[in-house]
Coordinates of C-alpha atoms in Angstrom, one line a residue:
Chain X
M1 CA 0.0 0.0 0.0
K2 CA 2.7 2.5 1.0
T3 CA 4.6 1.4 -2.1
M4 CA 1.7 2.8 -4.1
V5 CA 1.9 6.0 -2.1
I6 CA 5.5 6.5 -3.0
A7 CA 4.9 5.4 -6.6
G8 CA 1.9 7.9 -6.8
R9 CA 4.1 10.7 -5.6
V10 CA 6.9 9.9 -8.1
I11 CA 4.3 9.8 -10.9
R12 CA 2.8 13.1 -9.8
Q13 CA 6.2 14.7 -9.6
I14 CA 7.2 13.7 -13.1
T15 CA 3.9 14.6 -14.7
G16 CA 4.0 17.9 -12.9
D17 CA 7.5 18.6 -14.2
K18 CA 7.1 19.1 -18.0
R19 CA 10.8 19.3 -18.5
T20 CA 11.4 15.8 -17.1
L21 CA 8.5 14.4 -19.0
A22 CA 9.9 16.0 -22.2
V23 CA 13.3 14.6 -21.5
M24 CA 11.9 11.1 -21.0
L25 CA 9.6 11.1 -24.0
I26 CA 11.0 13.6 -26.6
A27 CA 14.7 13.3 -26.1
P28 CA 14.8 9.7 -27.4
V29 CA 12.9 10.7 -30.5
I30 CA 15.4 13.5 -31.2
I31 CA 18.5 11.3 -30.6
L32 CA 17.2 8.5 -32.8
S33 CA 16.1 10.9 -35.6
L34 CA 19.6 12.5 -35.5
L35 CA 21.3 9.1 -35.7
Y36 CA 18.9 8.0 -38.5
C37 CA 19.7 11.1 -40.5
L38 CA 23.5 10.7 -39.9
L39 CA 23.5 7.1 -41.0
A40 CA 21.0 7.6 -43.9
F41 CA 23.1 10.2 -45.4
N42 CA 26.4 8.5 -44.7
V43 CA 29.1 8.5 -47.4
T44 CA 28.7 5.5 -49.6
K45 CA 30.9 6.4 -52.5
A46 CA 34.5 7.7 -52.5
N47 CA 35.5 10.8 -54.6
I48 CA 38.1 9.5 -57.0
D49 CA 40.1 11.6 -59.5
L50 CA 41.2 9.9 -62.6
V51 CA 44.4 11.3 -64.1
G52 CA 44.1 11.6 -67.9
G53 CA 41.7 8.8 -67.8
N54 CA 39.1 8.1 -70.4
R55 CA 35.3 8.0 -70.0
A56 CA 35.1 4.3 -70.5
A57 CA 37.6 3.7 -67.6
A58 CA 35.7 6.0 -65.4
D59 CA 32.5 4.2 -66.1
T60 CA 33.9 1.0 -64.7
I61 CA 33.9 2.3 -61.2
A62 CA 30.9 4.7 -61.4
D63 CA 28.8 2.4 -59.2
V64 CA 31.3 2.6 -56.3
A65 CA 32.9 6.1 -56.7
N66 CA 32.2 9.6 -57.9
V67 CA 34.8 10.0 -60.6
T68 CA 36.4 13.3 -61.8
A69 CA 38.8 13.5 -64.7
V70 CA 41.8 15.7 -64.0
G71 CA 44.6 16.8 -66.3
N72 CA 47.7 15.6 -64.5
A73 CA 49.1 14.1 -61.3
E74 CA 50.0 17.4 -59.7
E75 CA 46.5 18.6 -60.0
A76 CA 45.2 15.3 -58.5
E77 CA 47.7 15.6 -55.6
S78 CA 46.7 19.2 -54.8
R79 CA 43.0 18.3 -54.9
L80 CA 43.7 15.4 -52.6
K81 CA 45.5 17.6 -50.1
A82 CA 42.8 20.2 -50.3
G83 CA 40.2 17.6 -49.4
E84 CA 38.4 17.9 -52.7
S85 CA 38.9 14.2 -53.4
D86 CA 39.5 11.0 -51.4
G87 CA 42.0 9.5 -53.8
Y88 CA 43.3 9.4 -57.3
I89 CA 44.3 6.9 -60.0
D90 CA 47.3 7.7 -62.1
G91 CA 48.0 4.8 -64.4
D92 CA 49.2 2.1 -62.1
R93 CA 49.5 4.4 -59.1
F94 CA 46.6 4.4 -56.7
V95 CA 46.7 7.0 -54.0
A96 CA 44.2 7.5 -51.1
E97 CA 43.9 10.2 -48.5
G98 CA 44.0 7.7 -45.6
T99 CA 42.8 9.5 -42.5
D100 CA 39.3 8.1 -42.4
P101 CA 39.4 4.3 -42.5
A102 CA 35.8 4.1 -43.8
I103 CA 36.5 6.4 -46.7
T104 CA 39.9 4.7 -47.3
A105 CA 38.0 1.4 -47.5
L106 CA 35.6 2.9 -50.1
A107 CA 38.5 4.2 -52.1
K108 CA 40.3 0.9 -52.0
R109 CA 37.2 -0.8 -53.2
A110 CA 37.0 1.6 -56.1
F111 CA 40.7 1.0 -56.8
S112 CA 40.5 -2.8 -56.9
Q113 CA 37.4 -2.7 -59.1
Y114 CA 39.2 -0.3 -61.5
A115 CA 42.3 -2.5 -61.5
M116 CA 40.3 -5.6 -62.1
K117 CA 38.4 -4.1 -65.0
Q118 CA 41.6 -2.7 -66.5
R119 CA 43.3 -6.2 -66.3
L120 CA 40.3 -7.8 -67.8
S121 CA 40.2 -5.4 -70.7
G122 CA 43.8 -6.3 -71.4
L123 CA 42.9 -9.9 -72.0
P124 CA 42.0 -11.4 -75.3
Q125 CA 38.2 -11.3 -75.8
Q126 CA 37.5 -15.0 -75.4
F127 CA 39.4 -15.1 -72.1
A128 CA 38.0 -11.8 -70.9
A129 CA 34.5 -13.2 -70.9
Q130 CA 35.5 -16.3 -68.9
A131 CA 37.6 -14.3 -66.5
G132 CA 34.7 -11.9 -66.1
N133 CA 32.6 -14.9 -65.0
I134 CA 35.3 -16.1 -62.5
V135 CA 35.6 -12.8 -60.7
E136 CA 31.9 -12.0 -60.7
Q137 CA 30.5 -11.6 -57.1
P138 CA 28.2 -14.4 -56.0
Q139 CA 24.6 -13.6 -54.9
A140 CA 24.5 -13.8 -51.1
V141 CA 21.3 -15.1 -49.4
L142 CA 20.7 -13.2 -46.1
L143 CA 19.3 -15.1 -43.2
Y144 CA 18.1 -11.9 -41.5
G145 CA 17.9 -8.3 -42.6
G146 CA 17.1 -7.7 -46.2
E147 CA 17.4 -5.5 -49.3
N148 CA 17.0 -2.2 -47.5
Y149 CA 18.6 -3.2 -44.2
G150 CA 21.2 -0.6 -43.2
Q151 CA 23.5 0.4 -40.5
F152 CA 20.7 2.3 -38.6
D153 CA 18.5 -0.8 -38.5
F154 CA 21.4 -2.7 -36.9
L155 CA 22.2 0.1 -34.4
A156 CA 18.6 1.0 -33.5
P157 CA 18.0 -1.8 -30.9
S158 CA 21.2 -1.1 -29.1
M159 CA 20.6 2.6 -29.1
M160 CA 17.1 2.1 -27.9
G161 CA 18.4 0.1 -24.9
F162 CA 21.1 2.7 -24.2
I163 CA 18.8 5.7 -24.3
I164 CA 16.4 4.0 -21.9
F165 CA 19.3 3.0 -19.6
F166 CA 20.9 6.4 -19.6
L167 CA 17.8 8.5 -19.1
V168 CA 16.4 6.3 -16.3
F169 CA 19.8 6.1 -14.6
L170 CA 20.1 9.9 -14.6
L171 CA 16.5 10.8 -13.7
A172 CA 16.0 8.2 -11.0
G173 CA 19.5 8.8 -9.6
I174 CA 18.8 12.5 -9.3
A175 CA 15.4 12.1 -7.9
F176 CA 16.7 9.7 -5.2
L177 CA 19.7 12.0 -4.6
R178 CA 17.4 15.0 -4.1
E179 CA 15.4 12.9 -1.6
R180 CA 18.6 12.6 0.4
I181 CA 19.9 16.1 0.2
S182 CA 16.5 17.9 0.6
G183 CA 15.9 16.1 3.9
T184 CA 12.7 14.4 2.6
M185 CA 14.4 11.0 3.0
D186 CA 14.8 11.6 6.7
R187 CA 11.2 12.7 7.0
I188 CA 9.6 9.9 5.0
L189 CA 11.5 7.4 7.1
V190 CA 9.9 8.8 10.3
S191 CA 6.9 6.7 9.4
S192 CA 6.2 3.0 9.2
L193 CA 7.3 3.0 5.6
R194 CA 9.8 0.1 5.0
R195 CA 13.0 0.8 3.2
S196 CA 12.1 -1.9 0.7
Q197 CA 8.7 -0.2 0.1
L198 CA 10.5 3.1 -0.7
V199 CA 12.6 1.4 -3.3
A200 CA 9.7 -0.5 -4.7
G201 CA 7.7 2.7 -5.0
Y202 CA 10.4 4.3 -7.0
F203 CA 10.5 1.1 -9.1
L204 CA 6.8 1.3 -9.9
G205 CA 6.7 5.1 -10.5
F206 CA 9.7 5.2 -12.8
G207 CA 8.7 1.8 -14.3
L208 CA 5.5 3.4 -15.6
F209 CA 7.4 6.2 -17.4
A210 CA 10.0 3.7 -18.7
A211 CA 7.2 1.7 -20.2
L212 CA 5.7 4.8 -21.8
Q213 CA 9.1 5.8 -23.1
T214 CA 9.7 2.4 -24.7
I215 CA 6.3 2.5 -26.3
V216 CA 7.0 5.9 -27.8
I217 CA 10.4 4.8 -29.0
Q218 CA 9.0 1.6 -30.6
I219 CA 6.2 3.4 -32.4
F220 CA 8.6 6.0 -33.6
L221 CA 11.1 3.4 -34.9
V222 CA 8.6 1.3 -36.6
Y223 CA 6.1 3.7 -38.0
V224 CA 8.1 6.9 -38.5
L225 CA 11.6 5.7 -39.2
K226 CA 10.3 2.4 -40.6
I227 CA 13.2 0.3 -39.4
Q228 CA 13.6 -3.2 -40.7
A229 CA 12.8 -5.2 -37.6
Y230 CA 10.6 -7.8 -36.2
E231 CA 7.7 -6.1 -34.5
N232 CA 7.4 -8.1 -31.3
F233 CA 6.0 -5.2 -29.3
A234 CA 5.3 -7.1 -26.1
L235 CA 8.7 -8.8 -25.8
I236 CA 10.6 -5.6 -26.7
L237 CA 8.6 -3.9 -23.9
V238 CA 9.5 -6.6 -21.5
V239 CA 13.2 -6.4 -22.4
N240 CA 13.2 -2.6 -22.1
L241 CA 11.5 -2.8 -18.7
F242 CA 14.3 -5.1 -17.5
V243 CA 16.8 -2.6 -18.9
A244 CA 15.0 0.3 -17.1
G245 CA 14.8 -1.8 -13.9
T246 CA 18.5 -2.5 -13.8
S247 CA 19.2 1.1 -14.6
L248 CA 16.9 2.4 -11.9
A249 CA 18.4 0.1 -9.3
M250 CA 21.9 1.2 -10.4
G251 CA 21.0 5.0 -10.5
T252 CA 19.4 5.0 -7.0
L253 CA 22.3 3.0 -5.6
F254 CA 25.0 5.2 -7.0
S255 CA 23.1 8.3 -5.8
A256 CA 24.0 7.1 -2.3
F257 CA 27.7 7.7 -3.1
A258 CA 27.2 11.3 -4.4
R259 CA 26.7 14.3 -2.2
N260 CA 25.2 16.4 -5.0
E261 CA 24.2 16.3 -8.7
F262 CA 27.6 17.2 -9.9
Q263 CA 29.1 14.2 -8.1
L264 CA 26.4 11.9 -9.6
F265 CA 27.3 13.1 -13.1
Q266 CA 30.9 12.1 -12.3
F267 CA 29.7 8.5 -12.5
I268 CA 28.7 8.9 -16.1
P269 CA 32.3 8.3 -17.5
I270 CA 32.8 5.3 -15.3
V271 CA 29.4 3.7 -15.4
I272 CA 27.6 4.8 -18.5
I273 CA 30.2 5.4 -21.3
P274 CA 31.8 1.9 -21.1
Q275 CA 28.3 0.5 -21.5
V276 CA 27.9 2.3 -24.8
M277 CA 31.1 0.7 -26.0
F278 CA 29.9 -2.7 -25.0
C279 CA 26.3 -2.5 -26.1
G280 CA 26.9 -3.8 -29.6
L281 CA 28.2 -0.8 -31.4
F282 CA 31.4 -2.7 -31.8
N283 CA 31.8 -6.4 -32.4
L284 CA 33.8 -7.9 -29.6
R285 CA 34.3 -11.3 -31.2
D286 CA 38.0 -10.8 -31.9
T287 CA 38.9 -8.6 -28.9
P288 CA 41.1 -10.0 -26.1
L289 CA 39.2 -12.3 -23.8
A290 CA 39.7 -9.9 -20.9
L291 CA 37.7 -7.3 -22.7
Q292 CA 34.9 -9.7 -23.5
Y293 CA 34.7 -10.7 -19.8
L294 CA 34.7 -7.0 -18.9
A295 CA 31.7 -6.4 -21.1
R296 CA 29.8 -9.0 -19.1
I297 CA 29.9 -6.9 -15.9
F298 CA 27.9 -4.2 -17.6
P299 CA 24.1 -4.8 -17.6
L300 CA 23.5 -3.1 -20.9
T301 CA 25.5 -5.8 -22.7
Y302 CA 22.7 -8.2 -21.9
G303 CA 19.9 -5.7 -22.6
A304 CA 21.3 -4.7 -26.0
D305 CA 22.0 -8.3 -26.9
A306 CA 18.4 -9.3 -26.1
L307 CA 17.0 -6.3 -28.0
R308 CA 19.1 -7.2 -31.1
S309 CA 18.0 -10.8 -30.9
V310 CA 14.3 -9.9 -30.7
M311 CA 14.3 -7.0 -33.2
L312 CA 16.8 -8.2 -35.8
R313 CA 16.5 -12.0 -35.6
G314 CA 12.9 -12.4 -34.4
A315 CA 14.0 -14.2 -31.3
G316 CA 11.3 -15.2 -28.7
L317 CA 11.3 -15.3 -24.9
A318 CA 12.9 -18.7 -24.9
D319 CA 15.9 -17.3 -26.8
V320 CA 16.5 -14.2 -24.6
W321 CA 15.7 -15.5 -21.1
Q322 CA 19.3 -15.8 -20.2
D323 CA 19.8 -12.1 -20.9
L324 CA 16.7 -11.3 -18.9
A325 CA 17.9 -13.5 -16.1
A326 CA 21.3 -11.7 -16.1
M327 CA 19.6 -8.3 -15.9
F328 CA 17.3 -9.5 -13.2
G329 CA 20.3 -10.7 -11.2
F330 CA 22.0 -7.3 -11.5
T331 CA 18.7 -5.6 -10.5
L332 CA 18.4 -7.8 -7.4
L333 CA 22.0 -7.2 -6.5
F334 CA 21.8 -3.4 -6.8
L335 CA 18.4 -3.3 -5.0
T336 CA 19.7 -5.3 -2.1
L337 CA 22.7 -3.1 -1.8
N338 CA 20.6 0.0 -2.0
I339 CA 18.2 -1.2 0.8
R340 CA 21.3 -1.9 2.9
V341 CA 22.8 1.5 2.2
L342 CA 19.5 3.0 3.3
R343 CA 20.2 1.6 6.8
K344 CA 22.2 4.8 7.2
Y345 CA 18.9 6.7 7.4
R346 CA 17.1 4.2 9.6
A347 CA 18.3 1.0 11.1
I348 CA 15.0 -0.9 10.5
Chain R
M1 CA -11.2 3.9 23.5
K2 CA -13.0 5.4 20.5
K3 CA -11.7 4.3 17.1
T4 CA -11.2 6.7 14.2
N5 CA -11.5 6.1 10.5
D6 CA -7.9 5.0 10.4
G7 CA -8.6 2.3 12.9
K8 CA -6.3 4.0 15.3
S9 CA -7.2 4.6 18.8
E10 CA -8.2 8.2 19.3
K11 CA -5.7 9.8 21.7
A12 CA -6.7 10.9 25.1
G13 CA -7.5 14.6 25.2
A14 CA -5.3 16.2 27.8
E15 CA -3.7 13.2 29.4
T16 CA -0.5 14.7 30.8
G17 CA 2.5 13.6 32.9
L18 CA 2.9 10.1 31.3
N19 CA 6.4 9.3 30.4
I20 CA 6.5 9.1 26.6
I21 CA 10.2 9.3 25.6
H22 CA 12.7 7.6 27.8
A23 CA 16.4 7.6 26.8
Q24 CA 19.1 5.9 28.7
D25 CA 22.8 6.4 28.4
I26 CA 22.8 7.3 24.7
Y27 CA 26.2 7.3 23.2
K28 CA 26.8 8.2 19.6
Q29 CA 30.0 8.7 17.6
F30 CA 30.8 9.5 14.0
G31 CA 34.1 8.0 13.1
D32 CA 36.4 8.7 16.0
E33 CA 34.4 11.7 17.2
A34 CA 32.0 11.2 20.0
V35 CA 29.0 13.4 19.5
L36 CA 26.8 12.2 22.3
R37 CA 28.3 10.9 25.5
G38 CA 25.9 9.2 27.8
I39 CA 22.6 11.1 27.6
D40 CA 19.7 10.2 29.9
L41 CA 16.4 12.0 29.4
N42 CA 12.7 11.7 29.8
V43 CA 9.9 13.6 28.1
S44 CA 6.3 13.4 29.4
S45 CA 3.0 14.0 27.7
G46 CA 1.8 17.6 27.9
E47 CA 5.3 18.8 28.2
I48 CA 7.4 21.1 26.0
V49 CA 11.1 20.3 26.4
G50 CA 13.6 22.7 24.9
I51 CA 17.1 21.5 23.9
L52 CA 19.4 24.4 24.1
G53 CA 23.1 24.5 23.2
P54 CA 25.7 26.0 21.1
S55 CA 26.2 24.9 17.5
G56 CA 27.9 21.5 17.3
A57 CA 26.6 20.6 20.8
G58 CA 24.9 17.5 19.4
K59 CA 21.3 18.8 19.4
T60 CA 20.3 17.4 16.0
T61 CA 22.2 14.2 16.5
L62 CA 20.3 13.7 19.8
I63 CA 17.0 14.3 18.1
K64 CA 17.7 11.9 15.3
C65 CA 18.8 9.3 17.9
L66 CA 15.6 9.7 19.8
I67 CA 13.3 9.3 16.8
G68 CA 15.3 6.3 15.5
T69 CA 16.7 7.7 12.3
L70 CA 20.3 7.4 13.7
G71 CA 21.6 4.2 15.2
L72 CA 23.1 4.3 18.7
N73 CA 26.6 3.1 19.6
R74 CA 25.4 2.5 23.1
G75 CA 22.3 3.0 25.2
S76 CA 18.6 2.8 24.4
V77 CA 15.5 4.8 23.6
F78 CA 12.0 3.9 24.4
I79 CA 8.9 5.6 23.1
H80 CA 5.7 4.5 24.9
G81 CA 7.8 1.8 26.4
V82 CA 8.7 0.4 22.9
A83 CA 12.4 0.1 22.1
M84 CA 13.4 2.4 19.2
P85 CA 13.7 2.2 16.3
S86 CA 10.3 0.5 15.9
L87 CA 8.3 0.8 12.8
C88 CA 4.9 0.9 14.6
M89 CA 6.1 3.8 16.8
M90 CA 7.4 5.8 13.8
D91 CA 3.9 6.7 12.7
R92 CA 3.3 8.3 16.1
I93 CA 6.2 10.7 15.7
G94 CA 5.9 14.1 14.0
Y95 CA 9.3 15.3 12.9
M96 CA 10.3 18.7 11.5
A97 CA 13.9 18.9 10.5
Q98 CA 16.1 22.1 10.1
Q99 CA 15.6 21.6 6.3
D100 CA 12.1 22.1 5.1
A101 CA 12.1 18.6 3.6
L102 CA 9.3 19.3 1.1
Y103 CA 8.7 18.4 -2.5
D104 CA 9.1 21.5 -4.5
D105 CA 7.3 20.2 -7.6
L106 CA 4.2 19.2 -5.6
T107 CA 1.6 21.6 -4.3
G108 CA 1.5 22.3 -0.6
F109 CA -1.6 20.3 -0.2
Q110 CA -0.1 17.3 -2.1
N111 CA 2.9 17.4 0.2
L112 CA 0.7 17.1 3.3
V113 CA -1.5 14.3 1.8
F114 CA 1.6 12.4 0.9
Y115 CA 3.1 12.6 4.4
G116 CA -0.3 11.8 5.9
R117 CA -0.6 8.7 3.7
L118 CA 2.9 7.5 4.8
K119 CA 1.7 7.8 8.4
G120 CA -0.9 5.2 7.5
M121 CA -3.9 7.6 7.0
R122 CA -6.6 6.7 4.5
K123 CA -6.9 9.0 1.5
R124 CA -10.0 10.8 2.7
A125 CA -8.8 11.3 6.2
A126 CA -5.4 12.5 4.9
K127 CA -7.1 15.0 2.6
D128 CA -9.5 16.3 5.3
Q129 CA -6.7 16.8 7.8
S130 CA -4.5 18.4 5.2
H131 CA -7.2 21.1 4.6
E132 CA -7.4 21.6 8.4
L133 CA -3.6 21.9 8.8
M134 CA -3.3 24.3 5.8
A135 CA -5.9 26.5 7.5
L136 CA -4.0 26.2 10.8
V137 CA -0.7 27.4 9.3
E138 CA -2.6 30.1 7.3
L139 CA -1.9 28.6 3.9
S140 CA -5.5 27.8 2.8
G141 CA -5.2 30.2 -0.1
D142 CA -2.0 28.5 -1.3
E143 CA -3.1 24.9 -1.2
S144 CA -2.8 24.4 -4.9
K145 CA 0.4 26.4 -5.4
K146 CA 3.6 24.4 -6.0
V147 CA 5.9 24.6 -3.1
A148 CA 8.6 25.9 -5.5
H149 CA 6.6 29.1 -5.5
Y150 CA 6.3 29.4 -1.7
S151 CA 8.3 32.0 0.2
G152 CA 10.7 30.8 2.9
G153 CA 8.2 31.5 5.7
M154 CA 5.5 29.7 3.8
K155 CA 7.7 26.6 3.4
R156 CA 8.5 26.7 7.1
R157 CA 4.8 26.8 8.0
L158 CA 4.1 23.9 5.6
S159 CA 6.9 22.0 7.1
L160 CA 5.4 22.4 10.5
A161 CA 2.0 21.2 9.1
A162 CA 3.7 18.2 7.6
A163 CA 5.1 17.3 11.1
L164 CA 1.7 17.5 12.6
I165 CA -0.2 15.4 10.0
G166 CA -1.4 12.1 11.4
D167 CA -1.9 13.7 14.8
P168 CA 1.3 12.3 16.3
D169 CA 1.7 12.2 20.0
V170 CA 5.4 12.7 20.0
I171 CA 6.4 15.9 18.2
V172 CA 10.1 16.6 17.6
L173 CA 11.0 19.9 16.0
D174 CA 14.6 20.8 15.1
E175 CA 14.9 24.6 15.2
P176 CA 11.4 25.2 13.9
T177 CA 11.5 28.9 14.1
V178 CA 14.8 29.6 12.4
G179 CA 14.5 32.3 9.7
I180 CA 10.9 33.2 10.3
D181 CA 9.5 36.6 11.4
P182 CA 8.2 37.3 14.9
V183 CA 4.5 37.2 13.8
L184 CA 5.0 33.7 12.4
R185 CA 7.0 32.7 15.5
E186 CA 4.1 33.7 17.7
L187 CA 1.7 31.6 15.5
F188 CA 4.0 28.6 15.9
W189 CA 4.2 29.0 19.7
Q190 CA 0.4 29.3 19.9
E191 CA 0.2 26.0 18.1
F192 CA 2.8 24.4 20.4
G193 CA 0.7 25.5 23.4
R194 CA -2.4 24.0 21.8
L195 CA -0.6 20.7 21.2
K196 CA 0.7 20.7 24.8
A197 CA -2.8 21.1 26.0
K198 CA -3.8 18.1 23.9
G199 CA -1.2 16.1 25.9
R200 CA 1.4 15.8 23.2
A201 CA 5.1 15.3 24.2
I202 CA 7.0 18.0 22.4
M203 CA 10.8 18.5 22.0
I204 CA 12.2 21.6 20.4
T205 CA 15.7 22.6 19.7
T206 CA 16.3 26.3 19.7
H207 CA 18.9 29.1 19.8
V208 CA 16.3 31.8 20.7
M209 CA 16.3 32.7 24.4
D210 CA 12.8 34.1 24.6
E211 CA 11.5 30.8 23.0
A212 CA 13.5 28.8 25.5
E213 CA 11.6 30.7 28.3
K214 CA 8.4 29.3 26.9
C215 CA 9.5 25.7 27.4
D216 CA 8.4 23.7 30.5
R217 CA 11.8 22.2 30.8
L218 CA 15.2 23.0 29.3
I219 CA 18.0 20.6 28.6
L220 CA 21.3 22.4 28.1
L221 CA 23.5 20.4 25.9
R222 CA 27.2 21.0 25.5
D223 CA 29.8 18.8 23.9
G224 CA 27.5 15.8 23.8
T225 CA 26.6 15.9 27.5
I226 CA 23.7 17.3 29.4
L227 CA 24.9 20.3 31.4
E228 CA 21.7 21.3 32.9
N229 CA 18.2 19.9 33.0
G230 CA 15.4 21.8 34.6
S231 CA 12.7 24.5 34.3
P232 CA 13.8 27.9 32.8
E233 CA 13.2 29.4 36.3
R234 CA 15.5 27.0 38.0
L235 CA 18.2 27.5 35.4
K236 CA 18.0 31.3 35.6
Q237 CA 18.6 31.2 39.3
K238 CA 22.0 29.6 38.7
T239 CA 23.5 32.8 37.3
P240 CA 23.9 36.1 39.0
K241 CA 22.2 37.9 36.0
G242 CA 19.2 35.6 36.3
T243 CA 18.7 35.3 32.5
L244 CA 18.7 32.3 30.2
E245 CA 21.1 34.1 28.0
A246 CA 23.6 34.3 30.8
V247 CA 23.2 30.5 31.4
F248 CA 23.8 29.9 27.7
L249 CA 26.8 32.2 27.4
E250 CA 28.4 30.9 30.5
S251 CA 28.2 27.4 29.3
A252 CA 29.6 28.4 25.9
K253 CA 32.4 30.4 27.6
R254 CA 33.3 27.4 29.7
Q255 CA 33.6 25.4 26.5
I256 CA 36.0 28.0 25.0
T257 CA 38.2 28.0 28.1
E258 CA 38.4 24.2 27.9
G259 CA 39.7 24.7 24.4
R260 CA 36.8 23.3 22.5
T261 CA 35.3 24.9 19.4
V262 CA 31.8 26.4 19.9

């Protein structure tokens, strides 16, 4: 009963504070839109200069590069240095700018295609046709994803998990911290409220907004940004509630070790940023084993993994229960610690 | 005994003289520093006990130890004969801290209802009493205003109302009148008098001498020990000047001579 009183107050506070409500519901939409735009308009072709090249040669790489014909090597070199091109081809010499690995990879792809076509064109006609068949790329069949599946589709589940984790950590952490520094914690504990009821009340109150947040994000991803994903709304909601639960337990626990908001923010580089790195933005398969074990101590690793499985591979509850169990374990651990830390405010 | 809507026993009107708070040999230290060193005290129903002492004397620590929000290193506290901290006794304590301890983003009324509900009151009863208390502290017109828009004095009044919700029979007020004007102070003391008449056990920490005069009994705390414990009249007789201020200053002076910070 008293849990509901705490939950009701948390809900009333958030609904009464338009800014917090906006941060919870609108910020994710803005972040995801930005990411969507950045990835949708990502560079897909390198700008390659062709020194004294002919039109036919340029056409051979038109599908992988924007080709500009230049008069001589000096001009190509100066354009490269001025950032007007990403690389140039001068006979047998292939030069790329080299600072951005992604662009360099695109340039190299253009170079190899160009070289291949050049070599093929040097062969006698009957061999050229055969050789052409040999080097032709095979048609790959994709188990998941599809024709229009892009980088954003891959990142969206991880980002969704991260956004929910980060915002809940921050807002719940600050709310709990304020409870401590404004003296209300002392006052509410001069009642028969149990420490566990206080924490449970926070859980319910913030849980409601986390649920709302995940619904808003899902609707936005599916209907506005039209991501290529399996639309298992219910399971995604469940996974996100586990993510939010872990984050809430973590945020409220860490708030105990901060004397003010500034000190709480100091946890972000230690607690939040590593989670971004391990939440699936990078593939850890070939990283040292120590790093892979390190990733396992961060709850979001499991949350993002479950979200990717559900959204990208159409996994069901039976496939992600281990991730959910791991997050539940983290939540239980942090909650128990938090209830213990609250003994500082009242021994019973 | 008559039962109220909350299922609680309605408290006896002006039953006075019953020992409500009983503390025995309280010892509290933070790290290596001993803040309370063997405090014994009793507070009866219908009694206003003032805790007087220089800053750092341990007044707030003593109060928190009495209401059970700070654990003791030694000793024991009983409220109504029940060893503290006890969850069932917690609802019978009204506590006002030095901080206002209010939720800025809720209205004054919502704050009171919330604290009332935590004390185990039903929604209807909590709302009814919140209206009454808002009227008592002269905030009826500001019930639906967010506390963030309250002035300092208004917050103090609301904080007092929050301590009184649930009709507690032990009322513990930590410097309740700090930073408020004389008119408001008068209002507060009128209310304390009314609560005393209802048989409540009241503890107040204060720095203000004329407030101390209004207490039935004063406990002069210094360096974690009780220096004096008696009625204002009895304490005044102990100094040639015959004022409480002299009693206070003398004790502080003694502290300086002994090389301790005041």
